[in-house]
Amino acid sequence: MGSDGVNLGMVSEKGHLDASELDEGAVLEADVLIIGSGAGGGICAEALAERNIRVVVVEEGPFKKTADFTMREKEAFQDLYFECGGRRTKDKAIGIFQGRAVGGSTTVNWTASFRTPEQTLRYWSNEFGLSGFSAEDLAPWFDRVEKRLNISPWLPAPNENNAIIARGAAALDWSYGTVPRNVRGCADLGLCGQGCPIGAKQSMLVTTIPRAMELGATVISRARAARLLLRQGRVEGAVLEPLDSLGRPKRTIQLEVRAPLVIVAAGGIGSPALLLRSATPDPDRLIGSRTFLHPTVVVTGAMPQQVAGYRGAPQTVYSDHFLWRDGIEGRMGFKIEALAIQPSLFSGLMMRHGAEHQSFMQRINDTQGSIMLLRDGFNEESPGGRVGLDAFDYPELDYTVNDYLWEGVREAYLRASEMLFAAGANNIQLWHFDAPSLTSWTQAKQFIANLQLKPLSTGLFSAHVMGGCSMGADPRRSVVDSRGAHHHVKNLYVIDGSLFPTSLGTNPQLTIYAIAAKLANELAERHWPAPSSFQKRESAMNPISGASL
């Protein structure tokens, strides 16, 4: 079985405050306020709590326990995702999946845990003047978080949905590999996107958050950070807006957390939105800009054998054969991974209606799903999107899709189709409103070459929101420096995926873990000099959660 510090009684209930249950406002004090409990916030919370620093973690979503994960898609999307999984860009052209619960997206992601590609890190150094982020610099931090979260390549045989990618790639002599996963005692259920029902996924929910709470941290759930408290060039805390059990604001109640140091870790949309709501100094209008998505397209294949893509670990095989197909700054490359064929997810995203939709659903057992994650942000024609605020101060992402991206989409459609036919598909389906089922590679090549690609007709999705608070050496080009420190506000830090200057070209959670561990420990050394938390507790293994950071 997996680990669950909450269910096993490690954490006192007094360490958790559910803001939806409050009848009146309150003021809390802390040494550090962390806004967000996902990959960045969770790692920071544990690292700082281990130094006996008073930490308060704020999370907009609910605090769920392993027993709450019912294995029902309907409940998972309602309880664990922003906008019930229906978040989209401003023009509605790109669907965005982001976790909204304690643990953030780590609670609902599919566990793929890749180190940052060295090409990406070199680009950051050359283009943005970042030092301290080479593969060699980050290696010890990757080692630490991989040990902490039990990250290693998945050894059991892949399910058929993933095995088809391996067979197709092998037939075409493409490179492919095994996905590293952050699991302990995984039962291969395939329900990762709904919250792990046995606590095997080593998300922040069952590792760093309960450990931080055991060490004295307080977690406030169902509370939205409305704005930061800024005075005379420094941060002094934040005003929180309690939410009811349905996520609606309780506007008659206000919470305030006063802290001399604040870490914003609300994700690639939430972090820049909070800085914008707070009127954070931004002389060059950089906050919210350069937001990247790994825009993702889907191709499915009707196979002659049963696939049952809803069963088994969702992502265990990948191919980076086309990730750097034209160098770092050339045409947009892409990563190939599997799409779990969960019924509700599949039904809602397939871009088919009526009898055609029914026919697709009847063939779900024989359907393979492949996704292609496009690597945005490495070319002047790929500037990313911009996070802004709507009339109600809620975030919205304006992401322009241009010809440069469409060329990458067309190539991704072509290669995925080729791969599926090489693996034996009877026919393939592009997730595009105007695409019929294609019955041969020859037909697919001709059709894709002439297919009109445009927003809303072409299915585009993202589960990887990055950037919006870019880090860099030059304050005229970046929001924070290489320490995660805001260029213009003292003691304000951003430590999550929003500080990436580009997308990564791979699933981001492990990069966020490692960079957060590095920055949090360095931050603690500057503000609370002491032996490093890792050295201090290296021999004190947590019997449930593993080694501490």
mmCIF file with all atom_site columns, C-alpha atoms in Angstrom, residues 396-512:
data_model
loop_
_atom_site.group_PDB
_atom_site.id
_atom_site.type_symbol
_atom_site.label_atom_id
_atom_site.label_alt_id
_atom_site.label_comp_id
_atom_site.label_asym_id
_atom_site.label_entity_id
_atom_site.label_seq_id
_atom_site.pdbx_PDB_ins_code
_atom_site.Cartn_x
_atom_site.Cartn_y
_atom_site.Cartn_z
_atom_site.occupancy
_atom_site.B_iso_or_equiv
_atom_site.pdbx_formal_charge
_atom_site.auth_seq_id
_atom_site.auth_comp_id
_atom_site.auth_asym_id
_atom_site.auth_atom_id
_atom_site.pdbx_PDB_model_num
ATOM 1   C CA . GLU A 1 396 ? -7.800  34.767 -17.862 1.00 0.00 ? 396 GLU A CA 1
ATOM 2   C CA . LEU A 1 397 ? -5.119  33.604 -20.272 1.00 0.00 ? 397 LEU A CA 1
ATOM 3   C CA . ASP A 1 398 ? -4.871  35.117 -23.735 1.00 0.00 ? 398 ASP A CA 1
ATOM 4   C CA . TYR A 1 399 ? -2.786  32.696 -25.831 1.00 0.00 ? 399 TYR A CA 1
ATOM 5   C CA . THR A 1 400 ? -2.434  33.453 -29.542 1.00 0.00 ? 400 THR A CA 1
ATOM 6   C CA . VAL A 1 401 ? -2.037  30.481 -31.864 1.00 0.00 ? 401 VAL A CA 1
ATOM 7   C CA . ASN A 1 402 ? -0.011  31.396 -34.964 1.00 0.00 ? 402 ASN A CA 1
ATOM 8   C CA . ASP A 1 403 ? 1.408   29.734 -38.076 1.00 0.00 ? 403 ASP A CA 1
ATOM 9   C CA . TYR A 1 404 ? 4.559   28.689 -36.232 1.00 0.00 ? 404 TYR A CA 1
ATOM 10  C CA . LEU A 1 405 ? 2.506   26.608 -33.808 1.00 0.00 ? 405 LEU A CA 1
ATOM 11  C CA . TRP A 1 406 ? 0.226   25.272 -36.524 1.00 0.00 ? 406 TRP A CA 1
ATOM 12  C CA . GLU A 1 407 ? 3.246   23.896 -38.393 1.00 0.00 ? 407 GLU A CA 1
ATOM 13  C CA . GLY A 1 408 ? 4.164   21.973 -35.246 1.00 0.00 ? 408 GLY A CA 1
ATOM 14  C CA . VAL A 1 409 ? 0.594   20.726 -34.874 1.00 0.00 ? 409 VAL A CA 1
ATOM 15  C CA . ARG A 1 410 ? 0.559   19.453 -38.464 1.00 0.00 ? 410 ARG A CA 1
ATOM 16  C CA . GLU A 1 411 ? 3.839   17.608 -37.977 1.00 0.00 ? 411 GLU A CA 1
ATOM 17  C CA . ALA A 1 412 ? 2.589   16.121 -34.696 1.00 0.00 ? 412 ALA A CA 1
ATOM 18  C CA . TYR A 1 413 ? -0.568  14.875 -36.420 1.00 0.00 ? 413 TYR A CA 1
ATOM 19  C CA . LEU A 1 414 ? 1.533   13.301 -39.166 1.00 0.00 ? 414 LEU A CA 1
ATOM 20  C CA . ARG A 1 415 ? 3.987   11.496 -36.913 1.00 0.00 ? 415 ARG A CA 1
ATOM 21  C CA . ALA A 1 416 ? 1.353   10.195 -34.501 1.00 0.00 ? 416 ALA A CA 1
ATOM 22  C CA . SER A 1 417 ? -0.683  8.867  -37.419 1.00 0.00 ? 417 SER A CA 1
ATOM 23  C CA . GLU A 1 418 ? 2.388   7.184  -38.890 1.00 0.00 ? 418 GLU A CA 1
ATOM 24  C CA . MET A 1 419 ? 3.199   5.625  -35.514 1.00 0.00 ? 419 MET A CA 1
ATOM 25  C CA . LEU A 1 420 ? -0.300  4.238  -34.968 1.00 0.00 ? 420 LEU A CA 1
ATOM 26  C CA . PHE A 1 421 ? -0.511  2.704  -38.432 1.00 0.00 ? 421 PHE A CA 1
ATOM 27  C CA . ALA A 1 422 ? 2.946   1.184  -37.894 1.00 0.00 ? 422 ALA A CA 1
ATOM 28  C CA . ALA A 1 423 ? 1.589   -0.342 -34.672 1.00 0.00 ? 423 ALA A CA 1
ATOM 29  C CA . GLY A 1 424 ? -1.322  -1.939 -36.539 1.00 0.00 ? 424 GLY A CA 1
ATOM 30  C CA . ALA A 1 425 ? -4.209  0.534  -36.252 1.00 0.00 ? 425 ALA A CA 1
ATOM 31  C CA . ASN A 1 426 ? -7.224  -0.156 -38.469 1.00 0.00 ? 426 ASN A CA 1
ATOM 32  C CA . ASN A 1 427 ? -7.907  3.566  -38.672 1.00 0.00 ? 427 ASN A CA 1
ATOM 33  C CA . ILE A 1 428 ? -6.961  6.742  -36.861 1.00 0.00 ? 428 ILE A CA 1
ATOM 34  C CA . GLN A 1 429 ? -8.824  9.841  -35.710 1.00 0.00 ? 429 GLN A CA 1
ATOM 35  C CA . LEU A 1 430 ? -7.422  13.338 -35.389 1.00 0.00 ? 430 LEU A CA 1
ATOM 36  C CA . TRP A 1 431 ? -9.143  15.324 -32.654 1.00 0.00 ? 431 TRP A CA 1
ATOM 37  C CA . HIS A 1 432 ? -10.299 17.930 -35.127 1.00 0.00 ? 432 HIS A CA 1
ATOM 38  C CA . PHE A 1 433 ? -13.892 18.779 -36.048 1.00 0.00 ? 433 PHE A CA 1
ATOM 39  C CA . ASP A 1 434 ? -13.294 18.378 -39.791 1.00 0.00 ? 434 ASP A CA 1
ATOM 40  C CA . ALA A 1 435 ? -11.309 15.132 -39.712 1.00 0.00 ? 435 ALA A CA 1
ATOM 41  C CA . PRO A 1 436 ? -12.951 11.826 -40.683 1.00 0.00 ? 436 PRO A CA 1
ATOM 42  C CA . SER A 1 437 ? -11.564 8.453  -39.692 1.00 0.00 ? 437 SER A CA 1
ATOM 43  C CA . LEU A 1 438 ? -8.493  7.802  -41.831 1.00 0.00 ? 438 LEU A CA 1
ATOM 44  C CA . THR A 1 439 ? -7.885  4.220  -42.895 1.00 0.00 ? 439 THR A CA 1
ATOM 45  C CA . SER A 1 440 ? -4.309  4.231  -44.223 1.00 0.00 ? 440 SER A CA 1
ATOM 46  C CA . TRP A 1 441 ? -1.038  6.069  -43.791 1.00 0.00 ? 441 TRP A CA 1
ATOM 47  C CA . THR A 1 442 ? -1.202  7.189  -47.429 1.00 0.00 ? 442 THR A CA 1
ATOM 48  C CA . GLN A 1 443 ? -4.659  8.684  -46.916 1.00 0.00 ? 443 GLN A CA 1
ATOM 49  C CA . ALA A 1 444 ? -3.616  10.292 -43.615 1.00 0.00 ? 444 ALA A CA 1
ATOM 50  C CA . LYS A 1 445 ? -0.541  11.970 -45.146 1.00 0.00 ? 445 LYS A CA 1
ATOM 51  C CA . GLN A 1 446 ? -2.577  13.524 -47.932 1.00 0.00 ? 446 GLN A CA 1
ATOM 52  C CA . PHE A 1 447 ? -5.434  14.615 -45.674 1.00 0.00 ? 447 PHE A CA 1
ATOM 53  C CA . ILE A 1 448 ? -3.222  16.149 -42.968 1.00 0.00 ? 448 ILE A CA 1
ATOM 54  C CA . ALA A 1 449 ? -1.147  18.042 -45.532 1.00 0.00 ? 449 ALA A CA 1
ATOM 55  C CA . ASN A 1 450 ? -4.290  19.864 -46.693 1.00 0.00 ? 450 ASN A CA 1
ATOM 56  C CA . LEU A 1 451 ? -6.181  20.099 -43.394 1.00 0.00 ? 451 LEU A CA 1
ATOM 57  C CA . GLN A 1 452 ? -7.152  23.625 -42.361 1.00 0.00 ? 452 GLN A CA 1
ATOM 58  C CA . LEU A 1 453 ? -5.868  24.253 -38.842 1.00 0.00 ? 453 LEU A CA 1
ATOM 59  C CA . LYS A 1 454 ? -7.599  26.989 -36.887 1.00 0.00 ? 454 LYS A CA 1
ATOM 60  C CA . PRO A 1 455 ? -8.731  27.698 -33.318 1.00 0.00 ? 455 PRO A CA 1
ATOM 61  C CA . LEU A 1 456 ? -11.865 25.919 -32.069 1.00 0.00 ? 456 LEU A CA 1
ATOM 62  C CA . SER A 1 457 ? -11.793 23.454 -34.981 1.00 0.00 ? 457 SER A CA 1
ATOM 63  C CA . THR A 1 458 ? -8.491  21.946 -33.872 1.00 0.00 ? 458 THR A CA 1
ATOM 64  C CA . GLY A 1 459 ? -8.486  20.268 -30.479 1.00 0.00 ? 459 GLY A CA 1
ATOM 65  C CA . LEU A 1 460 ? -5.819  21.921 -28.312 1.00 0.00 ? 460 LEU A CA 1
ATOM 66  C CA . PHE A 1 461 ? -5.291  21.127 -24.649 1.00 0.00 ? 461 PHE A CA 1
ATOM 67  C CA . SER A 1 462 ? -2.797  21.696 -21.848 1.00 0.00 ? 462 SER A CA 1
ATOM 68  C CA . ALA A 1 463 ? -2.045  20.288 -18.417 1.00 0.00 ? 463 ALA A CA 1
ATOM 69  C CA . HIS A 1 464 ? 1.281   22.142 -18.111 1.00 0.00 ? 464 HIS A CA 1
ATOM 70  C CA . VAL A 1 465 ? 0.953   25.876 -17.460 1.00 0.00 ? 465 VAL A CA 1
ATOM 71  C CA . MET A 1 466 ? 4.395   27.472 -17.089 1.00 0.00 ? 466 MET A CA 1
ATOM 72  C CA . GLY A 1 467 ? 5.788   30.992 -16.991 1.00 0.00 ? 467 GLY A CA 1
ATOM 73  C CA . GLY A 1 468 ? 4.031   34.266 -16.313 1.00 0.00 ? 468 GLY A CA 1
ATOM 74  C CA . CYS A 1 469 ? 6.550   35.315 -13.639 1.00 0.00 ? 469 CYS A CA 1
ATOM 75  C CA . SER A 1 470 ? 9.740   34.607 -15.579 1.00 0.00 ? 470 SER A CA 1
ATOM 76  C CA . MET A 1 471 ? 13.059  34.523 -13.796 1.00 0.00 ? 471 MET A CA 1
ATOM 77  C CA . GLY A 1 472 ? 16.149  36.125 -15.247 1.00 0.00 ? 472 GLY A CA 1
ATOM 78  C CA . ALA A 1 473 ? 19.144  38.303 -14.523 1.00 0.00 ? 473 ALA A CA 1
ATOM 79  C CA . ASP A 1 474 ? 17.755  41.455 -16.176 1.00 0.00 ? 474 ASP A CA 1
ATOM 80  C CA . PRO A 1 475 ? 14.847  43.189 -14.341 1.00 0.00 ? 475 PRO A CA 1
ATOM 81  C CA . ARG A 1 476 ? 13.771  44.647 -17.691 1.00 0.00 ? 476 ARG A CA 1
ATOM 82  C CA . ARG A 1 477 ? 13.099  41.150 -19.023 1.00 0.00 ? 477 ARG A CA 1
ATOM 83  C CA . SER A 1 478 ? 12.067  39.173 -15.936 1.00 0.00 ? 478 SER A CA 1
ATOM 84  C CA . VAL A 1 479 ? 9.808   39.347 -12.886 1.00 0.00 ? 479 VAL A CA 1
ATOM 85  C CA . VAL A 1 480 ? 12.096  37.546 -10.428 1.00 0.00 ? 480 VAL A CA 1
ATOM 86  C CA . ASP A 1 481 ? 15.811  36.847 -10.209 1.00 0.00 ? 481 ASP A CA 1
ATOM 87  C CA . SER A 1 482 ? 17.543  33.467 -10.132 1.00 0.00 ? 482 SER A CA 1
ATOM 88  C CA . ARG A 1 483 ? 16.724  33.131 -6.418  1.00 0.00 ? 483 ARG A CA 1
ATOM 89  C CA . GLY A 1 484 ? 13.015  33.506 -7.126  1.00 0.00 ? 484 GLY A CA 1
ATOM 90  C CA . ALA A 1 485 ? 13.112  36.940 -5.457  1.00 0.00 ? 485 ALA A CA 1
ATOM 91  C CA . HIS A 1 486 ? 10.927  39.666 -6.947  1.00 0.00 ? 486 HIS A CA 1
ATOM 92  C CA . HIS A 1 487 ? 13.033  42.380 -8.572  1.00 0.00 ? 487 HIS A CA 1
ATOM 93  C CA . HIS A 1 488 ? 11.055  45.244 -7.014  1.00 0.00 ? 488 HIS A CA 1
ATOM 94  C CA . VAL A 1 489 ? 9.480   43.962 -3.760  1.00 0.00 ? 489 VAL A CA 1
ATOM 95  C CA . LYS A 1 490 ? 11.607  42.888 -0.808  1.00 0.00 ? 490 LYS A CA 1
ATOM 96  C CA . ASN A 1 491 ? 11.010  39.427 0.695   1.00 0.00 ? 491 ASN A CA 1
ATOM 97  C CA . LEU A 1 492 ? 8.522   38.468 -2.020  1.00 0.00 ? 492 LEU A CA 1
ATOM 98  C CA . TYR A 1 493 ? 9.408   35.214 -3.777  1.00 0.00 ? 493 TYR A CA 1
ATOM 99  C CA . VAL A 1 494 ? 7.873   33.201 -6.590  1.00 0.00 ? 494 VAL A CA 1
ATOM 100 C CA . ILE A 1 495 ? 8.740   29.503 -6.404  1.00 0.00 ? 495 ILE A CA 1
ATOM 101 C CA . ASP A 1 496 ? 6.701   27.367 -8.780  1.00 0.00 ? 496 ASP A CA 1
ATOM 102 C CA . GLY A 1 497 ? 6.396   26.666 -12.496 1.00 0.00 ? 497 GLY A CA 1
ATOM 103 C CA . SER A 1 498 ? 5.470   30.270 -13.226 1.00 0.00 ? 498 SER A CA 1
ATOM 104 C CA . LEU A 1 499 ? 9.114   31.339 -12.960 1.00 0.00 ? 499 LEU A CA 1
ATOM 105 C CA . PHE A 1 500 ? 10.181  29.231 -15.969 1.00 0.00 ? 500 PHE A CA 1
ATOM 106 C CA . PRO A 1 501 ? 11.385  31.519 -18.816 1.00 0.00 ? 501 PRO A CA 1
ATOM 107 C CA . THR A 1 502 ? 10.107  29.015 -21.415 1.00 0.00 ? 502 THR A CA 1
ATOM 108 C CA . SER A 1 503 ? 8.270   25.742 -21.423 1.00 0.00 ? 503 SER A CA 1
ATOM 109 C CA . LEU A 1 504 ? 10.416  22.708 -20.616 1.00 0.00 ? 504 LEU A CA 1
ATOM 110 C CA . GLY A 1 505 ? 9.771   20.209 -23.371 1.00 0.00 ? 505 GLY A CA 1
ATOM 111 C CA . THR A 1 506 ? 8.808   17.638 -20.748 1.00 0.00 ? 506 THR A CA 1
ATOM 112 C CA . ASN A 1 507 ? 6.351   17.146 -17.902 1.00 0.00 ? 507 ASN A CA 1
ATOM 113 C CA . PRO A 1 508 ? 7.175   19.877 -15.373 1.00 0.00 ? 508 PRO A CA 1
ATOM 114 C CA . GLN A 1 509 ? 6.573   18.440 -11.913 1.00 0.00 ? 509 GLN A CA 1
ATOM 115 C CA . LEU A 1 510 ? 10.083  17.094 -11.244 1.00 0.00 ? 510 LEU A CA 1
ATOM 116 C CA . THR A 1 511 ? 11.688  20.337 -12.433 1.00 0.00 ? 511 THR A CA 1
ATOM 117 C CA . ILE A 1 512 ? 9.435   22.298 -10.074 1.00 0.00 ? 512 ILE A CA 1
#
